PDB file of C-alpha atoms in Angstrom:
ATOM      1  CA  MET B 208      -0.157  -0.118  -0.079  1.00 89.00           C
ATOM      2  CA  ARG B 209       1.244   3.550  -1.056  1.00 96.00           C
ATOM      3  CA  ILE B 210       0.865   5.819   2.017  1.00 97.00           C
ATOM      4  CA  ILE B 211       1.741   9.561   1.821  1.00 97.00           C
ATOM      5  CA  ARG B 212       2.466  11.098   5.040  1.00 97.00           C
ATOM      6  CA  VAL B 213       1.911  14.790   5.482  1.00 98.00           C
ATOM      7  CA  PHE B 214       3.209  17.058   8.170  1.00 97.00           C
ATOM      8  CA  PRO B 215       1.995  20.511   9.052  1.00 96.00           C
ATOM      9  CA  ARG B 216       5.585  21.661   9.315  1.00 94.00           C
ATOM     10  CA  ARG B 217       8.879  20.653   8.826  1.00 94.00           C
ATOM     11  CA  THR B 218      11.236  19.957  12.059  1.00 93.00           C
ATOM     12  CA  LYS B 219      14.442  18.021  12.445  1.00 92.00           C
ATOM     13  CA  ALA B 220      12.745  14.988  13.362  1.00 94.00           C
ATOM     14  CA  THR B 221      10.385  14.873  10.229  1.00 96.00           C
ATOM     15  CA  PRO B 222      11.179  11.852   7.846  1.00 96.00           C
ATOM     16  CA  VAL B 223      12.877  12.747   4.547  1.00 93.00           C
ATOM     17  CA  ASP B 224      11.837   9.690   2.240  1.00 95.00           C
ATOM     18  CA  ASP B 225       9.978  10.244  -1.123  1.00 96.00           C
ATOM     19  CA  LEU B 226       6.567   9.682   0.309  1.00 97.00           C
ATOM     20  CA  VAL B 227       6.801  12.817   2.944  1.00 97.00           C
ATOM     21  CA  ARG B 228       5.023  16.111   2.142  1.00 97.00           C
ATOM     22  CA  THR B 229       4.547  19.141   4.144  1.00 95.00           C
ATOM     23  CA  GLY B 230       2.009  21.003   1.893  1.00 96.00           C
ATOM     24  CA  PRO B 231      -0.897  20.413  -0.538  1.00 97.00           C
ATOM     25  CA  PRO B 232      -0.698  17.624  -3.112  1.00 96.00           C
ATOM     26  CA  GLY B 233       1.526  18.089  -6.120  1.00 94.00           C
ATOM     27  CA  LEU B 234       0.123  17.464  -9.654  1.00 92.00           C
ATOM     28  CA  PHE B 235       1.428  13.957 -10.001  1.00 94.00           C
ATOM     29  CA  ASP B 236       1.184  12.629  -6.176  1.00 96.00           C
ATOM     30  CA  GLU B 237      -0.980   9.479  -6.100  1.00 96.00           C
ATOM     31  CA  ALA B 238      -1.534   7.184  -2.965  1.00 96.00           C
ATOM     32  CA  ASP B 239      -3.705   4.600  -1.542  1.00 97.00           C
ATOM     33  CA  GLU B 240      -4.001   6.458   1.852  1.00 97.00           C
ATOM     34  CA  VAL B 241      -2.818   9.998   3.240  1.00 98.00           C
ATOM     35  CA  HIS B 242      -1.881  10.064   6.729  1.00 97.00           C
ATOM     36  CA  ILE B 243      -1.562  13.681   8.242  1.00 97.00           C
ATOM     37  CA  SER B 244       0.582  13.217  11.449  1.00 96.00           C
ATOM     38  CA  VAL B 245       0.068  16.320  14.084  1.00 95.00           C
ATOM     39  CA  ALA B 246       2.327  16.762  17.024  1.00 91.00           C
ATOM     40  CA  PHE B 247       1.311  19.935  18.281  1.00 88.00           C
ATOM     41  CA  THR B 248      -2.270  20.964  19.008  1.00 87.00           C
ATOM     42  CA  TYR B 249      -1.671  24.336  17.675  1.00 88.00           C
ATOM     43  CA  ASP B 250      -1.013  22.671  14.164  1.00 92.00           C
ATOM     44  CA  LEU B 251      -4.628  21.056  14.162  1.00 93.00           C
ATOM     45  CA  PRO B 252      -6.340  23.866  12.090  1.00 94.00           C
ATOM     46  CA  ARG B 253      -3.436  23.514   9.529  1.00 96.00           C
ATOM     47  CA  ALA B 254      -3.944  19.774   9.667  1.00 96.00           C
ATOM     48  CA  GLU B 255      -7.526  19.953   9.038  1.00 97.00           C
ATOM     49  CA  TRP B 256      -6.930  22.355   5.941  1.00 97.00           C
ATOM     50  CA  LEU B 257      -4.425  20.014   4.604  1.00 97.00           C
ATOM     51  CA  ALA B 258      -6.831  17.051   4.775  1.00 97.00           C
ATOM     52  CA  LYS B 259      -9.103  19.100   2.521  1.00 97.00           C
ATOM     53  CA  GLN B 260      -6.484  19.723   0.175  1.00 97.00           C
ATOM     54  CA  TRP B 261      -5.445  15.861  -0.157  1.00 97.00           C
ATOM     55  CA  GLY B 262      -9.111  14.563   0.009  1.00 96.00           C
ATOM     56  CA  ASP B 263      -9.260  14.298  -3.685  1.00 95.00           C
ATOM     57  CA  VAL B 264      -5.976  11.911  -3.959  1.00 96.00           C
ATOM     58  CA  ALA B 265      -7.027   9.431  -1.528  1.00 97.00           C
ATOM     59  CA  THR B 266      -8.708   8.536   1.949  1.00 97.00           C
ATOM     60  CA  VAL B 267      -7.415  10.959   4.687  1.00 97.00           C
ATOM     61  CA  LYS B 268      -6.575  10.073   8.280  1.00 97.00           C
ATOM     62  CA  ILE B 269      -5.448  12.630  10.724  1.00 96.00           C
ATOM     63  CA  GLY B 270      -3.509  11.195  13.660  1.00 95.00           C
ATOM     64  CA  GLY B 271      -0.495  11.885  16.230  1.00 93.00           C
ATOM     65  CA  PRO B 272       0.013  13.084  19.558  1.00 91.00           C
ATOM     66  CA  ALA B 273      -2.023  16.358  18.872  1.00 90.00           C
ATOM     67  CA  THR B 274      -5.360  14.501  18.515  1.00 91.00           C
ATOM     68  CA  GLY B 275      -5.271  12.780  21.823  1.00 88.00           C
ATOM     69  CA  GLU B 276      -5.012   9.458  20.228  1.00 88.00           C
ATOM     70  CA  ARG B 277      -3.125   6.642  21.992  1.00 88.00           C
ATOM     71  CA  GLY B 278       0.160   5.712  20.074  1.00 88.00           C
ATOM     72  CA  GLU B 279       0.600   1.886  19.084  1.00 85.00           C
ATOM     73  CA  GLU B 280       3.526   0.180  18.052  1.00 88.00           C
ATOM     74  CA  PHE B 281       6.512   2.415  16.769  1.00 94.00           C
ATOM     75  CA  VAL B 282       7.685   1.947  13.161  1.00 94.00           C
ATOM     76  CA  PRO B 283      11.133   3.415  12.688  1.00 94.00           C
ATOM     77  CA  GLY B 284      10.998   6.182  10.126  1.00 94.00           C
ATOM     78  CA  ARG B 285       7.462   6.241   9.507  1.00 94.00           C
ATOM     79  CA  TYR B 286       6.232   9.461  11.424  1.00 96.00           C
ATOM     80  CA  ILE B 287       9.631  10.661  12.728  1.00 95.00           C
ATOM     81  CA  ARG B 288      13.010  10.364  11.090  1.00 95.00           C
ATOM     82  CA  ASP B 289      15.229   7.449  11.208  1.00 95.00           C
ATOM     83  CA  GLY B 290      17.350   7.369  14.243  1.00 97.00           C
ATOM     84  CA  TYR B 291      14.813   8.445  16.586  1.00 97.00           C
ATOM     85  CA  VAL B 292      13.205   5.576  18.662  1.00 98.00           C
ATOM     86  CA  ILE B 293      10.297   4.940  20.972  1.00 97.00           C
ATOM     87  CA  THR B 294      10.669   1.872  23.200  1.00 97.00           C
ATOM     88  CA  SER B 295       7.691   2.750  25.524  1.00 97.00           C
ATOM     89  CA  ARG B 296       4.738   4.822  25.730  1.00 95.00           C
ATOM     90  CA  GLY B 297       3.160   6.622  28.673  1.00 94.00           C
ATOM     91  CA  CYS B 298       4.098   7.704  32.120  1.00 94.00           C
ATOM     92  CA  PRO B 299       3.034   6.800  35.885  1.00 94.00           C
ATOM     93  CA  ASN B 300       3.465  10.611  36.707  1.00 94.00           C
ATOM     94  CA  ARG B 301       0.677  13.025  36.442  1.00 92.00           C
ATOM     95  CA  CYS B 302       2.269  16.230  35.624  1.00 91.00           C
ATOM     96  CA  TRP B 303      -0.328  19.021  35.152  1.00 89.00           C
ATOM     97  CA  PHE B 304       1.547  20.317  32.373  1.00 90.00           C
ATOM     98  CA  CYS B 305       1.798  16.880  30.245  1.00 89.00           C
ATOM     99  CA  ASP B 306      -0.450  15.110  28.206  1.00 86.00           C
ATOM    100  CA  ALA B 307       1.357  11.914  28.053  1.00 88.00           C
ATOM    101  CA  TRP B 308      -0.119  10.073  30.927  1.00 89.00           C
ATOM    102  CA  LYS B 309      -3.298  11.309  29.829  1.00 89.00           C
ATOM    103  CA  ARG B 310      -3.197  10.119  26.181  1.00 89.00           C
ATOM    104  CA  GLU B 311      -0.948   6.962  26.872  1.00 90.00           C
ATOM    105  CA  GLY B 312      -1.734   5.827  30.281  1.00 90.00           C
ATOM    106  CA  GLU B 313       0.659   4.069  32.665  1.00 91.00           C
ATOM    107  CA  ILE B 314       3.900   2.689  31.013  1.00 94.00           C
ATOM    108  CA  ARG B 315       3.753   0.415  28.115  1.00 95.00           C
ATOM    109  CA  GLU B 316       6.676  -1.423  26.837  1.00 97.00           C
ATOM    110  CA  LEU B 317       7.121  -1.765  23.056  1.00 97.00           C
ATOM    111  CA  PRO B 318       9.105  -4.063  20.878  1.00 97.00           C
ATOM    112  CA  ILE B 319      12.643  -2.353  20.738  1.00 97.00           C
ATOM    113  CA  ARG B 320      13.538  -1.352  17.492  1.00 97.00           C
ATOM    114  CA  ASP B 321      16.981   0.086  16.521  1.00 97.00           C
ATOM    115  CA  GLY B 322      17.828   3.926  16.967  1.00 97.00           C
ATOM    116  CA  TRP B 323      20.056   6.284  18.657  1.00 98.00           C
ATOM    117  CA  ASN B 324      17.827   8.973  19.848  1.00 98.00           C
ATOM    118  CA  VAL B 325      15.593   7.786  22.787  1.00 98.00           C
ATOM    119  CA  LEU B 326      12.213   9.758  22.714  1.00 97.00           C
ATOM    120  CA  ASP B 327      10.421   7.722  25.540  1.00 97.00           C
ATOM    121  CA  SER B 328       8.421   9.980  27.855  1.00 94.00           C
ATOM    122  CA  ASN B 329       9.958   7.950  30.881  1.00 96.00           C
ATOM    123  CA  LEU B 330      12.379   5.370  30.240  1.00 98.00           C
ATOM    124  CA  LEU B 331      13.369   4.670  33.724  1.00 98.00           C
ATOM    125  CA  ALA B 332       9.891   3.782  34.738  1.00 97.00           C
ATOM    126  CA  CYS B 333      10.152   0.555  32.606  1.00 98.00           C
ATOM    127  CA  SER B 334      11.003  -2.818  33.799  1.00 98.00           C
ATOM    128  CA  ASP B 335      14.667  -3.415  34.585  1.00 98.00           C
ATOM    129  CA  ASP B 336      14.502  -6.049  31.839  1.00 98.00           C
ATOM    130  CA  HIS B 337      13.294  -3.613  29.384  1.00 98.00           C
ATOM    131  CA  ILE B 338      15.784  -0.848  30.140  1.00 98.00           C
ATOM    132  CA  ARG B 339      18.607  -3.322  30.105  1.00 98.00           C
ATOM    133  CA  ALA B 340      17.335  -4.561  26.705  1.00 98.00           C
ATOM    134  CA  VAL B 341      17.218  -0.784  25.335  1.00 98.00           C
ATOM    135  CA  PHE B 342      20.818  -0.508  26.492  1.00 98.00           C
ATOM    136  CA  THR B 343      22.018  -3.322  24.717  1.00 98.00           C
ATOM    137  CA  MET B 344      20.557  -2.023  21.483  1.00 98.00           C
ATOM    138  CA  LEU B 345      21.965   1.392  21.948  1.00 98.00           C
ATOM    139  CA  LYS B 346      25.380  -0.229  22.553  1.00 97.00           C
ATOM    140  CA  ARG B 347      25.542  -1.774  18.881  1.00 96.00           C
ATOM    141  CA  GLN B 348      24.497   1.860  17.463  1.00 97.00           C
ATOM    142  CA  LYS B 349      27.058   3.584  15.245  1.00 95.00           C
ATOM    143  CA  GLN B 350      25.979   7.011  15.938  1.00 96.00           C
ATOM    144  CA  PRO B 351      26.303   8.831  19.240  1.00 96.00           C
ATOM    145  CA  VAL B 352      23.565   7.828  21.441  1.00 98.00           C
ATOM    146  CA  GLU B 353      21.092  10.587  22.797  1.00 98.00           C
ATOM    147  CA  PHE B 354      18.301  10.621  25.447  1.00 98.00           C
ATOM    148  CA  THR B 355      16.266  13.707  24.464  1.00 96.00           C
ATOM    149  CA  GLY B 356      12.893  12.239  25.700  1.00 95.00           C
ATOM    150  CA  GLY B 357      14.219  12.796  29.253  1.00 92.00           C
ATOM    151  CA  LEU B 358      15.473  10.618  32.229  1.00 97.00           C
ATOM    152  CA  GLU B 359      13.728  11.092  35.270  1.00 97.00           C
ATOM    153  CA  ALA B 360      16.208  12.031  38.070  1.00 98.00           C
ATOM    154  CA  ALA B 361      14.091  10.734  40.783  1.00 97.00           C
ATOM    155  CA  ARG B 362      14.034   7.057  39.228  1.00 98.00           C
ATOM    156  CA  LEU B 363      18.003   7.061  38.537  1.00 98.00           C
ATOM    157  CA  LYS B 364      19.670   4.090  40.039  1.00 98.00           C
ATOM    158  CA  PRO B 365      23.398   3.226  40.595  1.00 97.00           C
ATOM    159  CA  TRP B 366      22.974   0.422  37.895  1.00 98.00           C
ATOM    160  CA  HIS B 367      21.419   2.890  35.686  1.00 98.00           C
ATOM    161  CA  VAL B 368      24.492   5.161  36.084  1.00 98.00           C
ATOM    162  CA  GLU B 369      26.805   2.281  35.243  1.00 97.00           C
ATOM    163  CA  LEU B 370      24.993   1.674  32.133  1.00 98.00           C
ATOM    164  CA  LEU B 371      25.161   5.266  30.871  1.00 98.00           C
ATOM    165  CA  ARG B 372      28.914   5.456  31.858  1.00 97.00           C
ATOM    166  CA  ASN B 373      29.564   2.580  29.626  1.00 96.00           C
ATOM    167  CA  LEU B 374      27.403   3.703  26.677  1.00 96.00           C
ATOM    168  CA  LYS B 375      28.976   7.424  26.844  1.00 95.00           C
ATOM    169  CA  PRO B 376      25.971   9.233  25.345  1.00 97.00           C
ATOM    170  CA  LYS B 377      26.440  12.539  23.360  1.00 96.00           C
ATOM    171  CA  GLN B 378      23.659  14.030  25.541  1.00 96.00           C
ATOM    172  CA  MET B 379      21.254  13.023  28.180  1.00 97.00           C
ATOM    173  CA  PHE B 380      18.268  15.259  29.222  1.00 97.00           C
ATOM    174  CA  PHE B 381      16.674  15.114  32.802  1.00 98.00           C
ATOM    175  CA  ALA B 382      13.816  17.893  33.919  1.00 96.00           C
ATOM    176  CA  TYR B 383      13.562  20.689  36.402  1.00 96.00           C
ATOM    177  CA  ASP B 384       9.708  21.115  35.771  1.00 93.00           C
ATOM    178  CA  THR B 385       8.472  21.673  39.492  1.00 90.00           C
ATOM    179  CA  PRO B 386      10.003  22.400  42.805  1.00 90.00           C
ATOM    180  CA  ASP B 387      10.020  18.776  43.724  1.00 93.00           C
ATOM    181  CA  ASP B 388      12.473  18.029  40.781  1.00 95.00           C
ATOM    182  CA  TYR B 389      15.346  20.112  42.279  1.00 96.00           C
ATOM    183  CA  GLU B 390      16.533  17.758  45.033  1.00 97.00           C
ATOM    184  CA  PRO B 391      16.439  14.585  42.745  1.00 98.00           C
ATOM    185  CA  LEU B 392      18.254  16.748  40.123  1.00 98.00           C
ATOM    186  CA  TRP B 393      20.987  17.569  42.574  1.00 97.00           C
ATOM    187  CA  GLU B 394      21.424  13.917  43.656  1.00 98.00           C
ATOM    188  CA  ALA B 395      21.755  12.671  40.122  1.00 98.00           C
ATOM    189  CA  GLY B 396      24.318  15.255  39.129  1.00 97.00           C
ATOM    190  CA  LYS B 397      26.407  14.372  42.379  1.00 97.00           C
ATOM    191  CA  VAL B 398      26.047  10.687  41.369  1.00 97.00           C
ATOM    192  CA  LEU B 399      26.954  11.259  37.482  1.00 98.00           C
ATOM    193  CA  LEU B 400      29.869  13.516  38.131  1.00 97.00           C
ATOM    194  CA  GLY B 401      31.188  11.146  40.401  1.00 96.00           C
ATOM    195  CA  ALA B 402      30.929   8.419  37.865  1.00 96.00           C
ATOM    196  CA  GLY B 403      33.213  10.415  35.457  1.00 95.00           C
ATOM    197  CA  PHE B 404      30.717  12.702  33.538  1.00 96.00           C
ATOM    198  CA  THR B 405      31.771  16.190  33.180  1.00 93.00           C
ATOM    199  CA  THR B 406      30.110  19.533  32.619  1.00 89.00           C
ATOM    200  CA  THR B 407      32.629  20.385  30.095  1.00 87.00           C
ATOM    201  CA  SER B 408      31.281  17.792  27.896  1.00 87.00           C
ATOM    202  CA  HIS B 409      27.827  19.161  28.074  1.00 88.00           C
ATOM    203  CA  ALA B 410      26.535  15.529  28.028  1.00 95.00           C
ATOM    204  CA  LEU B 411      24.577  16.383  31.191  1.00 96.00           C
ATOM    205  CA  ARG B 412      21.579  18.495  30.154  1.00 95.00           C
ATOM    206  CA  ALA B 413      18.093  19.586  31.882  1.00 95.00           C
ATOM    207  CA  TYR B 414      14.778  20.809  30.591  1.00 95.00           C
ATOM    208  CA  VAL B 415      13.737  23.822  32.803  1.00 95.00           C
ATOM    209  CA  LEU B 416      10.078  24.465  32.472  1.00 95.00           C
ATOM    210  CA  CYS B 417       9.488  28.344  32.523  1.00 95.00           C
ATOM    211  CA  GLY B 418       6.619  30.728  31.793  1.00 94.00           C
ATOM    212  CA  TYR B 419       3.962  28.750  33.435  1.00 94.00           C
ATOM    213  CA  PRO B 420       0.885  30.557  35.268  1.00 93.00           C
ATOM    214  CA  ARG B 421       2.444  32.654  38.064  1.00 93.00           C
ATOM    215  CA  ASP B 422       5.862  31.901  37.107  1.00 94.00           C
ATOM    216  CA  THR B 423       8.107  35.074  37.246  1.00 95.00           C
ATOM    217  CA  PHE B 424      11.415  35.863  35.481  1.00 94.00           C
ATOM    218  CA  GLU B 425      13.346  36.134  38.670  1.00 94.00           C
ATOM    219  CA  ALA B 426      12.088  32.481  39.760  1.00 94.00           C
ATOM    220  CA  ALA B 427      12.691  31.154  36.457  1.00 94.00           C
ATOM    221  CA  GLU B 428      16.276  32.514  36.333  1.00 91.00           C
ATOM    222  CA  LYS B 429      16.860  30.953  39.849  1.00 92.00           C
ATOM    223  CA  ARG B 430      15.996  27.658  38.486  1.00 93.00           C
ATOM    224  CA  ILE B 431      18.211  27.933  35.564  1.00 91.00           C
ATOM    225  CA  ILE B 432      21.231  28.839  37.899  1.00 91.00           C
ATOM    226  CA  GLU B 433      20.214  26.004  40.281  1.00 94.00           C
ATOM    227  CA  THR B 434      20.301  23.540  37.279  1.00 93.00           C
ATOM    228  CA  VAL B 435      23.896  24.815  36.407  1.00 91.00           C
ATOM    229  CA  MET B 436      24.764  24.309  40.097  1.00 93.00           C
ATOM    230  CA  ALA B 437      23.601  20.866  40.028  1.00 95.00           C
ATOM    231  CA  GLY B 438      26.008  20.017  37.342  1.00 94.00           C
ATOM    232  CA  PHE B 439      23.694  20.128  34.206  1.00 94.00           C
ATOM    233  CA  MET B 440      23.736  22.493  30.982  1.00 92.00           C
ATOM    234  CA  PRO B 441      20.072  24.055  31.049  1.00 92.00           C
ATOM    235  CA  MET B 442      17.622  24.278  28.288  1.00 91.00           C
ATOM    236  CA  ALA B 443      14.854  26.643  29.120  1.00 92.00           C
ATOM    237  CA  MET B 444      11.317  25.390  27.830  1.00 92.00           C
ATOM    238  CA  VAL B 445       8.732  27.705  27.817  1.00 92.00           C
ATOM    239  CA  TRP B 446       5.182  26.567  28.768  1.00 92.00           C
ATOM    240  CA  THR B 447       2.750  26.737  25.883  1.00 87.00           C
ATOM    241  CA  PRO B 448      -0.950  26.929  26.039  1.00 84.00           C
ATOM    242  CA  LYS B 449      -3.008  24.427  23.964  1.00 76.00           C
ATOM    243  CA  ASN B 450      -3.623  27.410  21.453  1.00 76.00           C
ATOM    244  CA  GLY B 451      -0.020  27.521  20.926  1.00 76.00           C
ATOM    245  CA  LYS B 452       0.514  31.159  21.645  1.00 81.00           C
ATOM    246  CA  ALA B 453       3.405  31.196  24.187  1.00 83.00           C
ATOM    247  CA  ASP B 454       4.005  34.773  25.866  1.00 89.00           C
ATOM    248  CA  PRO B 455       6.282  36.783  23.691  1.00 91.00           C
ATOM    249  CA  GLU B 456       7.865  38.158  26.731  1.00 93.00           C
ATOM    250  CA  TRP B 457       8.772  34.567  27.869  1.00 93.00           C
ATOM    251  CA  LYS B 458       9.855  33.542  24.355  1.00 91.00           C
ATOM    252  CA  ARG B 459      12.442  36.733  24.272  1.00 91.00           C
ATOM    253  CA  TRP B 460      13.579  35.663  27.870  1.00 91.00           C
ATOM    254  CA  GLN B 461      14.202  32.108  26.736  1.00 90.00           C
ATOM    255  CA  ARG B 462      16.488  33.266  23.710  1.00 85.00           C
ATOM    256  CA  GLN B 463      18.706  35.241  25.898  1.00 78.00           C
ATOM    257  CA  TRP B 464      19.250  31.978  28.178  1.00 73.00           C
ATOM    258  CA  ALA B 465      20.427  30.066  25.024  1.00 66.00           C
ATOM    259  CA  ARG B 466      23.345  32.469  24.398  1.00 64.00           C
ATOM    260  CA  PRO B 467      26.423  30.501  25.370  1.00 56.00           C
ATOM    261  CA  ALA B 468      27.946  33.674  27.032  1.00 60.00           C
ATOM    262  CA  ILE B 469      25.538  33.794  29.570  1.00 64.00           C
ATOM    263  CA  MET B 470      25.695  30.325  30.614  1.00 61.00           C
ATOM    264  CA  ALA B 471      29.486  30.611  30.778  1.00 55.00           C
ATOM    265  CA  SER B 472      29.051  33.374  33.395  1.00 59.00           C
ATOM    266  CA  HIS B 473      28.054  30.678  35.674  1.00 53.00           C
ATOM    267  CA  ALA B 474      31.047  28.727  35.059  1.00 47.00           C
ATOM    268  CA  GLU B 475      33.037  29.519  38.112  1.00 54.00           C
ATOM    269  CA  ALA B 476      29.965  28.875  40.165  1.00 53.00           C
ATOM    270  CA  VAL B 477      29.630  25.295  38.545  1.00 51.00           C
ATOM    271  CA  LYS B 478      33.230  24.572  39.223  1.00 52.00           C
ATOM    272  CA  GLY B 479      33.103  25.395  42.995  1.00 57.00           C
ATOM    273  CA  ARG B 480      29.891  23.054  42.914  1.00 53.00           C
ATOM    274  CA  ILE B 481      31.756  20.335  41.468  1.00 50.00           C
ATOM    275  CA  SER B 482      34.781  20.378  44.060  1.00 58.00           C
ATOM    276  CA  ALA B 483      32.070  20.235  46.549  1.00 58.00           C
ATOM    277  CA  LEU B 484      30.526  17.300  45.240  1.00 51.00           C
ATOM    278  CA  LYS B 485      33.932  15.397  44.504  1.00 54.00           C
ATOM    279  CA  ALA B 486      34.628  16.080  48.312  1.00 60.00           C
ATOM    280  CA  ILE B 487      31.300  14.410  49.413  1.00 56.00           C
ATOM    281  CA  ILE B 488      31.810  11.422  46.943  1.00 51.00           C
TER     282      ILE B 488
END
């Protein structure tokens, strides 16, 4: 069956094969089905418009995380580019700002496919056997391994750290989303730095949620600095409501924190913190 996949916008995760489109059909486009994949709710209006444009070509189906539909078995390269991999869906946490648990429910382990950039919502919530199998798969990859889906600091165990140390990932993201996340992040930084990871490699990363209701620039900056002090290079993530219209002031603030020079200004503080952690370890 010839299936054309259509995406409302192109991102670095969008597949690049000959059956991928990001706009209306061309003169010679033919298909048995057209699948429109929508990752973000604010792209739903464009997805509906695209569905009308492709309606004369073939039967059109709209799916993806933005629709609220439960995801099924992961097929490499179908809706995200080759190299990205999802080995589990769902999350046992019920964070107010996240839809993963609402859409996917508790953790569901999937058949493990090859890839080097793990997008699981909460890999460390999976069974020990599944986690070990994922690391075995990652070990045979020829590309640098990344955990951009995020690893939950509160679930990090010594044997996870050993697996990570042996794997030497290019980058692994943790998160500082709520005040409860800070202490586990601090402890994770202490253990990971003690295992040989360094701040200079920038392998230790952390998403920092900012701009949510009643947040302030001062409070957000404090969380950014605390993240650096814990040994992680922060990545500010501005909270976006379902309409996709993030506060422009927060978007401007986010851009200034993306500048390496600003992060470098905290380098001495980070070095002092690392010395203290090594003394403890």
